[in-house]
Amino acid sequence: MDQAQNQELQWLLLDLNSFFASCEQQERPELRGKPVAVVAMITDSTSVLAASYEAKAFGVKTGTRVTEARKMCPGIQFVKTHHRRYLDFHQRILEAVEEIIPIHSVLSVDEMACELTGSQKQLPKALDLARRLKKHVQDRVGACLTSSVGLGPNTLIAKMASDMQKPNGLVWISREEISQKLGPLSIRCIPGVGARMEAHLNRSQIFKVQDLLQLSPGQARSVWGSIVGVRTVQALQGEPYVYAHGDTKSIGHEHVLPPDLRSSAKAFEVALKLLNKATVRLRKNHFRCRRLSLSVRFVDSTRYEKEIRFSETSDTGFLMKQLRSLWKFPPRPSPLKVSVVLSGFEKEEEAHQLSFFDGEQDRREKAFQVMDRLNEKFGADTLYVANLFGMKKKATGGIAFSRVPDPEEFEE
Ligand SMILES: [Mg+2]
């Protein structure tokens, strides 16, 4: 066996190329091979949300102003977003991937990670699997749905590998190759390192990935300014990528009520909103919680405090029901401040290793994760829990989301 054959890869990360634009091209053959920009509204005053590779060739990218994009690429076609369509493609892609290899985690609406096992870890086998997977997604879902696959010792490195060749890429980085393949890259290639963190690290003379690879955990912590640096550097060195446990002890939000919201009903709507924000953060940190605490302060400075415990969850619908059960205080003066706190965390992967289609709760949690990612891409309130702010469809049967939401329940 030559050296390449001895290399082992533990993780596969599949990232769809120009996902929203590709969905549109798949759905509308007349757009294929053409520069396309997906926008929230057909108007000159907006920016591009996603560009097809044909448009990217002209320099159009996410964030380019529509007027600018038209100048850069005169023939460009603007298409309005279809969230339900993307969700539908997302679901079909997950199903296609699962026909080849189990999905370990859905990282975003167009990214998923799979753990390689047994002989799949050997480089030639891993490459063969990756090629079959890419082709299978196209065969089953549509030829426009091309993807870039990264293979690596952990999901962080696999993700960086998938970013290195677009579109339609396949890049592997084994543990032995980290410094050779990633070392020369700018630290901006590290997921989570934005312009501000880059500037911060530059002040410590950290410019390239290789500058980080040499750091001890203590140095990593001090240049980064937090424990995140230790985890990131260890992941870059090829260690298993683990989310720290004790980092975040609780996630909570509080809100002082303006006069028009100082009724029990309005205050409860605010509490639901705070809970929703907290659960988005919970899922973003890959935690599940076992405790929900509610605190209400009234205008006479008295307080109502109560908490409830349950088995670990990150399901917004379930937590909303728990919040309602806590919201039972005897008549009091008007509420003045509401706070909602989630605690008793368990890391997602440790909590329960359910396979993707196992169980109702798991499905619901995945659905919420997808909603989080779409909201991240399109702006905070693109999709939301229907009954949330008492503005839409006044609640009749209690809280929404006691099951997997149908695509129809997402706002277009
Ligand atoms: Mg992508």
Coordinates of C-alpha atoms in Angstrom, one line a residue, residues 136-286:
H136 CA -27.0 10.1 -6.3
V137 CA -28.2 13.5 -5.1
Q138 CA -28.2 14.7 -8.7
D139 CA -29.9 11.6 -10.0
R140 CA -32.6 11.6 -7.3
V141 CA -33.2 15.3 -6.8
G142 CA -32.0 17.0 -9.9
A143 CA -29.0 17.5 -12.2
C144 CA -28.7 21.2 -11.1
L145 CA -28.1 20.1 -7.4
T146 CA -24.4 19.9 -7.6
S147 CA -22.4 19.8 -4.3
S148 CA -18.9 20.2 -2.9
V149 CA -17.8 17.4 -0.6
G150 CA -15.1 17.7 2.0
L151 CA -13.5 14.8 3.8
G152 CA -11.5 15.3 7.0
P153 CA -10.7 14.1 10.5
N154 CA -13.5 16.2 12.0
T155 CA -16.4 18.3 10.8
L156 CA -14.5 21.6 11.0
I157 CA -11.8 20.4 8.6
A158 CA -14.3 18.6 6.4
K159 CA -16.2 21.9 6.1
M160 CA -13.0 23.8 5.2
A161 CA -12.2 21.1 2.6
S162 CA -15.7 21.5 1.1
D163 CA -15.1 25.2 0.8
M164 CA -11.8 24.7 -1.2
Q165 CA -13.3 23.6 -4.5
K166 CA -16.6 25.1 -5.8
P167 CA -18.7 24.2 -7.6
N168 CA -18.8 20.5 -7.8
G169 CA -15.7 19.9 -5.7
L170 CA -14.3 16.9 -3.8
V171 CA -11.4 17.7 -1.5
W172 CA -9.9 15.6 1.3
I173 CA -7.6 16.6 4.1
S174 CA -6.2 13.8 6.2
R175 CA -4.7 14.5 9.6
E176 CA -1.2 14.3 8.3
E177 CA -2.0 16.8 5.5
I178 CA -3.5 19.5 7.7
S179 CA -0.5 21.8 7.9
Q180 CA 0.4 21.3 4.2
K181 CA -3.2 21.9 2.9
L182 CA -4.7 24.3 5.4
G183 CA -1.5 26.0 6.8
P184 CA -1.1 28.5 4.0
L185 CA -4.7 29.7 4.1
S186 CA -5.9 32.9 5.6
I187 CA -7.6 32.6 9.0
R188 CA -10.7 33.9 7.3
C189 CA -11.2 30.5 5.8
I190 CA -12.0 29.1 9.3
P191 CA -15.8 28.9 9.8
G192 CA -16.7 31.4 12.5
V193 CA -13.8 33.7 11.9
G194 CA -15.3 36.9 10.5
A195 CA -13.8 40.3 9.8
R196 CA -13.7 41.3 13.5
M197 CA -12.1 38.1 14.8
E198 CA -9.6 38.3 11.9
A199 CA -8.6 41.8 13.0
H200 CA -8.4 40.7 16.6
L201 CA -6.2 37.7 15.8
N202 CA -4.0 39.9 13.4
R203 CA -3.1 42.0 16.5
S204 CA -1.5 38.9 17.9
Q205 CA 0.4 38.3 14.7
I206 CA -1.9 35.5 13.6
F207 CA -2.6 35.7 9.9
K208 CA -2.6 32.2 8.5
V209 CA -3.9 28.9 9.7
Q210 CA -0.4 27.7 10.3
D211 CA 0.1 30.5 12.9
L212 CA -2.7 28.8 14.9
L213 CA -1.5 25.2 14.5
Q214 CA 1.5 25.9 16.6
L215 CA -0.4 27.3 19.6
S216 CA -0.7 25.5 22.9
P217 CA -4.2 25.4 24.5
G218 CA -3.2 28.2 26.9
Q219 CA -1.9 30.4 24.0
A220 CA -5.0 29.6 21.9
R221 CA -7.2 30.8 24.8
S222 CA -5.3 34.0 25.3
V223 CA -5.1 35.1 21.6
W224 CA -8.7 34.3 21.0
G225 CA -9.9 35.7 24.3
S226 CA -12.1 32.7 25.1
I227 CA -12.3 29.0 25.3
V228 CA -13.6 28.9 21.7
G229 CA -10.0 29.5 20.7
V230 CA -8.9 26.3 22.4
R231 CA -11.6 24.2 20.7
T232 CA -11.0 25.8 17.3
V233 CA -7.2 25.3 17.5
Q234 CA -7.6 21.7 18.6
A235 CA -10.0 21.0 15.8
L236 CA -7.6 22.6 13.3
Q237 CA -4.9 20.2 14.7
G238 CA -7.2 17.3 13.8
E239 CA -8.7 16.5 17.3
P240 CA -12.3 15.5 17.4
Y241 CA -14.4 18.6 17.3
V242 CA -16.4 18.7 20.5
Y243 CA -18.6 21.4 21.7
A244 CA -17.7 22.5 25.2
H245 CA -20.0 21.5 27.9
G246 CA -19.6 23.9 30.7
D247 CA -19.2 26.9 28.5
T248 CA -22.7 28.1 28.6
K249 CA -24.6 27.3 31.8
S250 CA -27.8 29.0 30.8
I251 CA -29.4 30.9 28.0
G252 CA -32.0 33.4 28.8
H253 CA -33.7 36.6 27.8
E254 CA -35.6 39.3 29.6
H255 CA -37.7 42.2 28.7
V256 CA -39.0 45.2 30.5
L257 CA -42.6 45.7 29.3
P258 CA -43.7 49.0 27.9
P259 CA -47.1 50.2 29.3
D260 CA -49.2 48.8 26.5
L261 CA -47.9 45.3 27.1
R262 CA -48.5 45.2 30.9
S263 CA -51.4 42.8 30.8
S264 CA -51.0 39.1 31.6
A265 CA -52.0 38.1 28.0
K266 CA -49.5 40.5 26.4
A267 CA -46.8 39.7 28.8
F268 CA -47.3 36.0 28.0
E269 CA -46.8 36.8 24.3
V270 CA -43.6 38.5 25.2
A271 CA -42.5 35.5 27.2
L272 CA -43.1 33.2 24.2
K273 CA -41.0 35.5 22.1
L274 CA -38.2 35.4 24.6
L275 CA -38.4 31.7 24.8
N276 CA -38.3 31.4 21.0
K277 CA -35.1 33.5 20.9
A278 CA -33.6 31.4 23.7
T279 CA -34.3 28.1 21.9
V280 CA -32.8 29.4 18.7
R281 CA -29.6 30.0 20.6
L282 CA -29.9 26.7 22.3
R283 CA -30.0 24.8 19.0
K284 CA -27.2 27.0 17.6
N285 CA -25.0 25.9 20.5
H286 CA -26.0 22.3 19.9

